[in-house]
mmCIF file of C-alpha atoms in Angstrom:
data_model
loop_
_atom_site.group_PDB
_atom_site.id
_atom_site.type_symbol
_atom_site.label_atom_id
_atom_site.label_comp_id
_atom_site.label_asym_id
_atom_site.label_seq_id
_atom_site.Cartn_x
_atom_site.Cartn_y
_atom_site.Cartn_z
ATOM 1 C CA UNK A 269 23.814 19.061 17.341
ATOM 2 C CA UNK A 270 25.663 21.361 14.990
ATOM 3 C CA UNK A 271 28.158 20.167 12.098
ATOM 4 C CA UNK A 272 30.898 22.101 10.772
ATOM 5 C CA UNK A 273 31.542 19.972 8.047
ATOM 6 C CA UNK A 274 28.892 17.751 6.334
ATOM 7 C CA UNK A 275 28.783 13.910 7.427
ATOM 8 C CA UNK A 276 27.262 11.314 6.348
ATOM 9 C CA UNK A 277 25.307 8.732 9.306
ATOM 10 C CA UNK A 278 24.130 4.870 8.669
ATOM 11 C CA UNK A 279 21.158 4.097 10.568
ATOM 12 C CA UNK A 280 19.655 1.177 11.275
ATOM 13 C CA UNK A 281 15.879 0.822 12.580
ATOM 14 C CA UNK A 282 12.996 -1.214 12.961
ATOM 15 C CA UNK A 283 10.384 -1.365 10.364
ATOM 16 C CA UNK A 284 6.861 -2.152 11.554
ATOM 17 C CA UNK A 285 5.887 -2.884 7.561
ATOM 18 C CA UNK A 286 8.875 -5.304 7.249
ATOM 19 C CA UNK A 287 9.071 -6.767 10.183
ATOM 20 C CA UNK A 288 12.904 -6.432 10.430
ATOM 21 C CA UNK A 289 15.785 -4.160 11.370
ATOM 22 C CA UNK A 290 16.560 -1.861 8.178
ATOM 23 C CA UNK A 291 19.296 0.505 6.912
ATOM 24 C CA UNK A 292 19.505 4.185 5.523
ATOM 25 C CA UNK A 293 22.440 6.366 5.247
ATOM 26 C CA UNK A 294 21.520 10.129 5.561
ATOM 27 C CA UNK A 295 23.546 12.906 4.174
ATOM 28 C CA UNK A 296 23.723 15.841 6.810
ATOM 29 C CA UNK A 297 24.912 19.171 4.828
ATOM 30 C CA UNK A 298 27.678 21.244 6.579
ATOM 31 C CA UNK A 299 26.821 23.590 9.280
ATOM 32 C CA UNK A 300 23.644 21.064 9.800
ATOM 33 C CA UNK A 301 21.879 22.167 13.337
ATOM 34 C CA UNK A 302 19.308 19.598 14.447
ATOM 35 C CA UNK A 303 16.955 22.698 15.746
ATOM 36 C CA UNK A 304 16.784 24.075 12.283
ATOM 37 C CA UNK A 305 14.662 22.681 9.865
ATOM 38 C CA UNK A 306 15.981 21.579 6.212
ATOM 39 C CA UNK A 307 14.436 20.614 3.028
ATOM 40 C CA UNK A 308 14.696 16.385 2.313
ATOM 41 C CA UNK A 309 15.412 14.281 -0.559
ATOM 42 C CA UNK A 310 14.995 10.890 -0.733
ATOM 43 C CA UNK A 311 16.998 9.129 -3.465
ATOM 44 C CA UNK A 312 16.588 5.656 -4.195
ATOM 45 C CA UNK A 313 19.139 3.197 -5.773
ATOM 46 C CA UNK A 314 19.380 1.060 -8.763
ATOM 47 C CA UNK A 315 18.007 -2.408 -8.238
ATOM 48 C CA UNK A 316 21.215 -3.855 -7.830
ATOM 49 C CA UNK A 317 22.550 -0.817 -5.384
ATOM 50 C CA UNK A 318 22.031 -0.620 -1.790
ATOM 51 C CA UNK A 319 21.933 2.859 0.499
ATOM 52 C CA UNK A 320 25.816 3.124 -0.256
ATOM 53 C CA UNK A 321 25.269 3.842 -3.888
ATOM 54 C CA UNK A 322 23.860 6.878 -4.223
ATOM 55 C CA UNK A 323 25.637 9.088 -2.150
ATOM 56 C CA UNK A 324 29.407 8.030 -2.921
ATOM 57 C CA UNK A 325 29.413 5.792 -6.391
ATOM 58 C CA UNK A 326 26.486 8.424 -7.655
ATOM 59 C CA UNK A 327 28.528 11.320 -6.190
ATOM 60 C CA UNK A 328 25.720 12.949 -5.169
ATOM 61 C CA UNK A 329 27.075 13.382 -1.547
ATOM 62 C CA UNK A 330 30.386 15.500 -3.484
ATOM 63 C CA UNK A 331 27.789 17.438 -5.523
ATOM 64 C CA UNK A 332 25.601 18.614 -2.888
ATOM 65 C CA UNK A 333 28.894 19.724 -1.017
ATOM 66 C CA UNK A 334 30.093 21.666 -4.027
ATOM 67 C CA UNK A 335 26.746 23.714 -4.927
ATOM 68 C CA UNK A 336 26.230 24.441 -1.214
ATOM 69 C CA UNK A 337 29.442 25.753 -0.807
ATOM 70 C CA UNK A 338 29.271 27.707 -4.153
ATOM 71 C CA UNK A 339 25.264 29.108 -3.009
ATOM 72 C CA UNK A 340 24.073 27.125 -5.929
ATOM 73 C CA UNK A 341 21.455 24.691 -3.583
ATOM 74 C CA UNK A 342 19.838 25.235 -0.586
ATOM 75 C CA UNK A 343 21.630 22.897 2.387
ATOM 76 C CA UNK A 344 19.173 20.062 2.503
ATOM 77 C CA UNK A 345 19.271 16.108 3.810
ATOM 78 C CA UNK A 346 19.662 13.339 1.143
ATOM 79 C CA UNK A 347 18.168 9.809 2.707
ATOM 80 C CA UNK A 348 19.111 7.029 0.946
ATOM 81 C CA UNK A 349 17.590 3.681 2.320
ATOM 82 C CA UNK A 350 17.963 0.302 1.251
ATOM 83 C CA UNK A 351 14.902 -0.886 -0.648
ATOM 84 C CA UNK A 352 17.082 -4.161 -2.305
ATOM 85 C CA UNK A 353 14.974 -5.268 -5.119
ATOM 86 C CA UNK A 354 11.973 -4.044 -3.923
ATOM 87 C CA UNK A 355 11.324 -1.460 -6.647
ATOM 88 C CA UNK A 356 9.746 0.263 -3.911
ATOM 89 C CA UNK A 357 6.378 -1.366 -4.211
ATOM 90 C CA UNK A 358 4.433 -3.756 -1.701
ATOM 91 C CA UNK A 359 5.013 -7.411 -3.231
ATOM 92 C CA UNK A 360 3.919 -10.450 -2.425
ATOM 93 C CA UNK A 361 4.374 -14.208 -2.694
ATOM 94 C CA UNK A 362 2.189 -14.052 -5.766
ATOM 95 C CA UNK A 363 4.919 -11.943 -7.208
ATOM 96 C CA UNK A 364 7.722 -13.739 -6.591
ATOM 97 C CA UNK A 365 6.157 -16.329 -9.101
ATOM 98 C CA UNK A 366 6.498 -13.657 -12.009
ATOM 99 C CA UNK A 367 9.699 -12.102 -10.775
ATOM 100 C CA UNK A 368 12.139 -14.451 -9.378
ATOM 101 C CA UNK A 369 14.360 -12.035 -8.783
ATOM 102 C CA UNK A 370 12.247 -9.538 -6.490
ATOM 103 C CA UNK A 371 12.619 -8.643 -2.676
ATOM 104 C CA UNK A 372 9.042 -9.906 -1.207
ATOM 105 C CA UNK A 373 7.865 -7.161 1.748
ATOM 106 C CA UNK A 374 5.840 -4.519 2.039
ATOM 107 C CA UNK A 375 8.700 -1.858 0.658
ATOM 108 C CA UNK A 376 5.958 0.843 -0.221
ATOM 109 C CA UNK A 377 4.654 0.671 3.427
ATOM 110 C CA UNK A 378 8.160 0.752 4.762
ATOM 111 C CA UNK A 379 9.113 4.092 2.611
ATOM 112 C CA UNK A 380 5.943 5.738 3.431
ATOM 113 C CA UNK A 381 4.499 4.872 7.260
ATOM 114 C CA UNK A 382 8.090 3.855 8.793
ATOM 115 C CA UNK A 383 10.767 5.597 7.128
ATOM 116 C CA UNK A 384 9.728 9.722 6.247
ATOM 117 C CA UNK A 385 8.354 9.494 9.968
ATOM 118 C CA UNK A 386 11.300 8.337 11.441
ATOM 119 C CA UNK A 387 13.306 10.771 9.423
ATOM 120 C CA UNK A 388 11.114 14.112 10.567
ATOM 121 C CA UNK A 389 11.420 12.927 14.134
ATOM 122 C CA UNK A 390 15.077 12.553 14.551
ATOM 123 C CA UNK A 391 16.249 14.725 12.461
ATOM 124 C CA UNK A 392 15.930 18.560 11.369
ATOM 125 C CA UNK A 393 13.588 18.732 8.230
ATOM 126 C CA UNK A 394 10.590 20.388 6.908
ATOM 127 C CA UNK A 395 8.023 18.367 7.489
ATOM 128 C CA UNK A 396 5.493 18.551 4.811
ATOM 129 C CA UNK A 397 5.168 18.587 1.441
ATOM 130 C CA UNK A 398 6.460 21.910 0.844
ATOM 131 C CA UNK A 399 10.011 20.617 1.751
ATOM 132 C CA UNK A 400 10.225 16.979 1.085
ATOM 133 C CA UNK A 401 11.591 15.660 -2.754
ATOM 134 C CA UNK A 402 11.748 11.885 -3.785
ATOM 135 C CA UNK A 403 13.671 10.898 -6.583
ATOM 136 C CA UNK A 404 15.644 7.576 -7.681
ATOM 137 C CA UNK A 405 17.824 5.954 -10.735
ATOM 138 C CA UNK A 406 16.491 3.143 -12.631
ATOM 139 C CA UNK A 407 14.163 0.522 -10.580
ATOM 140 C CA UNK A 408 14.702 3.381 -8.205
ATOM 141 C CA UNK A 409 13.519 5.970 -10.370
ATOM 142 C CA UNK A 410 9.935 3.496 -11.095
ATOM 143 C CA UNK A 411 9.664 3.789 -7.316
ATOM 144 C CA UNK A 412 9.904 7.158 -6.707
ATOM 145 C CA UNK A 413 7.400 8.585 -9.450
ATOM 146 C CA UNK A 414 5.497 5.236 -8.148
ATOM 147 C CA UNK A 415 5.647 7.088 -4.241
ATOM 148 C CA UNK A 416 4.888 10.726 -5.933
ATOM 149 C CA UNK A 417 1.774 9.791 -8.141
ATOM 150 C CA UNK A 418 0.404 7.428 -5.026
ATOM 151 C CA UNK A 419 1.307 10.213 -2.489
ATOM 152 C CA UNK A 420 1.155 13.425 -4.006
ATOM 153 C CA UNK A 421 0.410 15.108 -0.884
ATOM 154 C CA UNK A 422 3.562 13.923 0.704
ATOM 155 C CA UNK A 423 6.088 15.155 -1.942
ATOM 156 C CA UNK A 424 6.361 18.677 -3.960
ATOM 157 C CA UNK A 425 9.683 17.591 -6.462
ATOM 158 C CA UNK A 426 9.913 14.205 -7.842
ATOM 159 C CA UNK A 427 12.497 12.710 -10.099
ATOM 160 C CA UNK A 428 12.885 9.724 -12.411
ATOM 161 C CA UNK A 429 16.257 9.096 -13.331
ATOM 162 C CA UNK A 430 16.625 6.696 -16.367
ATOM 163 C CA UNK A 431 13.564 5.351 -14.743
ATOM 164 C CA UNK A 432 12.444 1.953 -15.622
ATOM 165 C CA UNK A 433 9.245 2.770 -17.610
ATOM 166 C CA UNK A 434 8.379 -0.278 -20.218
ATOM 167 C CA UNK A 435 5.943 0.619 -22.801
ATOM 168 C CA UNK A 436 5.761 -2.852 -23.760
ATOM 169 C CA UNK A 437 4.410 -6.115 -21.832
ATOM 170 C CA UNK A 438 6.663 -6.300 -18.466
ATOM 171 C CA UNK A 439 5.505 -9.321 -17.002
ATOM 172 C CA UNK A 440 7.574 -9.109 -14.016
ATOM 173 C CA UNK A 441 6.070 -6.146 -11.967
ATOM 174 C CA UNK A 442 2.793 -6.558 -14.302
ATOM 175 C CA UNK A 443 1.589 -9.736 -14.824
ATOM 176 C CA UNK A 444 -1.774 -8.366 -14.984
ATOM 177 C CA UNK A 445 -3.931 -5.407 -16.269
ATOM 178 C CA UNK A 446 -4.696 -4.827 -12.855
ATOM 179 C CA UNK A 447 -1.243 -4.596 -11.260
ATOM 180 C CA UNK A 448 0.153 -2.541 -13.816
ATOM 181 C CA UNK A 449 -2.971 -0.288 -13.166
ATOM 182 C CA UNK A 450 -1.538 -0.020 -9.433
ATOM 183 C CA UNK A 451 2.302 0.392 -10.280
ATOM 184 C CA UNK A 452 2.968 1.867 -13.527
ATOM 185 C CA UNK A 453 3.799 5.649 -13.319
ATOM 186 C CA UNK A 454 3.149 5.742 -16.869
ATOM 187 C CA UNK A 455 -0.516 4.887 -15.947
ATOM 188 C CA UNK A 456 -0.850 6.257 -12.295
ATOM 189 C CA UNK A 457 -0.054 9.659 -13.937
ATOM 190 C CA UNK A 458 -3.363 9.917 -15.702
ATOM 191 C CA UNK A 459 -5.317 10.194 -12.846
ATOM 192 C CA UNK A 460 -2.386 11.730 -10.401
ATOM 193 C CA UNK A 461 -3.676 15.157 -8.497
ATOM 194 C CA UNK A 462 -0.564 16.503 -9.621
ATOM 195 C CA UNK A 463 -0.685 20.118 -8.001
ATOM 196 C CA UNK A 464 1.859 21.634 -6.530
ATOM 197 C CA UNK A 465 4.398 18.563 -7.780
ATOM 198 C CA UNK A 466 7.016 19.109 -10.132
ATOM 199 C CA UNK A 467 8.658 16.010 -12.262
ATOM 200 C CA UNK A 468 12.690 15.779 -13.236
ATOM 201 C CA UNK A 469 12.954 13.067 -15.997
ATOM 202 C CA UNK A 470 15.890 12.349 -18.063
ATOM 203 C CA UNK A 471 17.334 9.522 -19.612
ATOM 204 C CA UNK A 472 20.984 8.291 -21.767
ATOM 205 C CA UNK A 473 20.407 8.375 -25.322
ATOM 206 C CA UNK A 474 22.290 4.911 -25.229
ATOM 207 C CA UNK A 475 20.260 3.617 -22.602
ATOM 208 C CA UNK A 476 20.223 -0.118 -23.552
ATOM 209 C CA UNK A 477 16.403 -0.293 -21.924
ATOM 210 C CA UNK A 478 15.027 2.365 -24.329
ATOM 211 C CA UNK A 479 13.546 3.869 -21.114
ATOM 212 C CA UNK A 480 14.473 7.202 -22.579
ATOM 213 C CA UNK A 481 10.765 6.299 -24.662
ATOM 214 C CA UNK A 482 9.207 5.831 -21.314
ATOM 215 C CA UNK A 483 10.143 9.514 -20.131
ATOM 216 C CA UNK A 484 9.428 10.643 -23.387
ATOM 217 C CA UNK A 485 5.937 9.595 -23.427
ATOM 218 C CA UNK A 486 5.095 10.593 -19.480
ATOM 219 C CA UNK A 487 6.878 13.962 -19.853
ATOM 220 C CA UNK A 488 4.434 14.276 -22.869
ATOM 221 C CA UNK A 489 1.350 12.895 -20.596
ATOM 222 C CA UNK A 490 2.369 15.444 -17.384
ATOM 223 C CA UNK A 491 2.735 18.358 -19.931
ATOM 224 C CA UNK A 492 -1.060 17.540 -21.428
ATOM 225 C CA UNK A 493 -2.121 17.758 -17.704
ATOM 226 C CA UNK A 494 -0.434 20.899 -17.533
ATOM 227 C CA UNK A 495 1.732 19.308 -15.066
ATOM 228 C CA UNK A 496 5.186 20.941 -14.347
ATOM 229 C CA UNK A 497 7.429 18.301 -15.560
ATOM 230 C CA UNK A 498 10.521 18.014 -17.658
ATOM 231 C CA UNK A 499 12.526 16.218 -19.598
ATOM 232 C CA UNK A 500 16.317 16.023 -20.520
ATOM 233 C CA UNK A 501 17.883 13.869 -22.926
ATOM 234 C CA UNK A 502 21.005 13.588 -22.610
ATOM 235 C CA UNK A 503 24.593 11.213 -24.224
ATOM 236 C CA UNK A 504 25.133 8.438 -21.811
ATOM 237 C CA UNK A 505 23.905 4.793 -20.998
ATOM 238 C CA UNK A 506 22.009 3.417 -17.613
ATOM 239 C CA UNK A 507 24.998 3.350 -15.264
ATOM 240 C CA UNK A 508 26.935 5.516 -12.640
ATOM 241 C CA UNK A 509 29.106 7.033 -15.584
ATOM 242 C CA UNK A 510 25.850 9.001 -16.978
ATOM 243 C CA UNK A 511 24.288 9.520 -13.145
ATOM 244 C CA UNK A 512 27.337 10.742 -11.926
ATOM 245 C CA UNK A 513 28.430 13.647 -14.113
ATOM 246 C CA UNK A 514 24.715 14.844 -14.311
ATOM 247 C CA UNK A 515 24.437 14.695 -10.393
ATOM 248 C CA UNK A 516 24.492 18.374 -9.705
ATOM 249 C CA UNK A 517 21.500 18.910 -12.114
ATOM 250 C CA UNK A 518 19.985 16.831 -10.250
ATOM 251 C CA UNK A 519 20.547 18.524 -7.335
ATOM 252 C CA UNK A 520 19.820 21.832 -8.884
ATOM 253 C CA UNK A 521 16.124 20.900 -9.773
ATOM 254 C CA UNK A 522 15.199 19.653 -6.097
ATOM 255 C CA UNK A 523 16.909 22.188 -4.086
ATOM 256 C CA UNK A 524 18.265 25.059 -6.673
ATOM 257 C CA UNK A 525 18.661 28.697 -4.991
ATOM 258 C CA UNK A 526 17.512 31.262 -7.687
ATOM 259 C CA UNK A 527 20.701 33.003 -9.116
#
């Protein structure tokens, strides 16, 4: 298959670690040919998003349009899958006592064992490591330095955008020492192998969360590891109106061409 103009495809699928039929939409960059092999993000959405955020109310779709036609980004495939409000992690009944509002299911599993697989094998991507990026906004953001801390071999770029990082008590996703041991980037970077992975973190300087002293404070951690991470702080809140206009930055970090 060869595209002329880039498209964007909603795919539904069955999910061994769910146990259910579940959606992605996949941004395919113009001039797309299914025997060549292209670099992937996967961008995951707020917590109250779904797959159809990030690529059109995000813009990032429009971006990554714009810089490939101007040779600013390499052409590349953005997945976006529904995670609901999953933060990406494996929860269970247990949690749902703590966190009334979380999607119970094994949403790690399903990013990781059902999802990247099904991606390399039916569509054209690199896949390994050297050619795959995760990133996300928010509770997405949490789940996709979650995914590049736990899997570091999987993923070379990883992004947090205004990503929920609590330095306080957050009894919700960490009721216990022990699970926030497990699920807190802040922590999991500590003991990370973190070669050959490079962190995006950036935050509003109205964010209402404060997360912008989350990234703060891991950007500080990765750069004492001699990680390659940084760290933008920029005017904006936690919403679509700060993502939005900082989109192509985004896009510039995962899959920028040298100028």
């Amino acid at each position: 298959m060869i595209s002329k103009a880039a498209s964007v495809y909603r795919i539904l699928f069955d999910s061994p670690a769910l146990g259910k039929e579940v959606r992605f939409n996949v941004y395919l960059p113009p001039g797309y040919d299914a025997t060549k092999h292209y670099p992937t993000l996967y961008m995951l959405h707020p917590l109250n998003g779904s797959e159809n955020s990030v690529l059109s109310s995000v813009g990032l779709s429009a971006a990554a349009d714009k810089l490939i036609g101007e040779g600013k980004i390499q052409p590349l495939l953005i997945v976006a899958p529904l995670l609901e409000s999953s933060y990406g992690l494996n929860l269970t009944e247990e949690d749902a006592k703590t966190c009334s509002s979380c999607t119970i299911g094994n949403y790690e599993d399903y990013l990781i064992k059902d999802l990247i697989p099904y991606v390399d094998s039916h569509f054209g991507t690199i896949a390994d490591k050297s050619g795959r990026y995760i990133g996300g906004f928010s509770g997405g953001g949490l789940a996709a330095l979650h995914a590049a801390f736990t899997h570091s071999d999987l993923f070379s770029k990883a992004g947090g955008h205004s990503a929920s990082l609590y330095l306080d008590a957050w009894p919700d996703l960490y009721s216990t020492p022990e699970l926030r041991n497990q699920r807190d980037p802040l922590v999991l970077a500590e003991n990370a192998d973190l070669a050959g992975l490079s962190i995006y973190l950036d935050c509003g300087d109205q964010d209402p969360y404060r997360f912008y002293e989350g990234a703060e404070k891991l950007n500080q951690l990765l750069l004492k590891k001699q990680a390659k991470s940084e760290y933008h702080h920029s005017p904006g809140a936690h919403d679509e109106a700060y993502w939005d206009p900082n989109s192509e930055n985004y896009l510039l970090f995962y899959a920028g061409l040298a100028s």
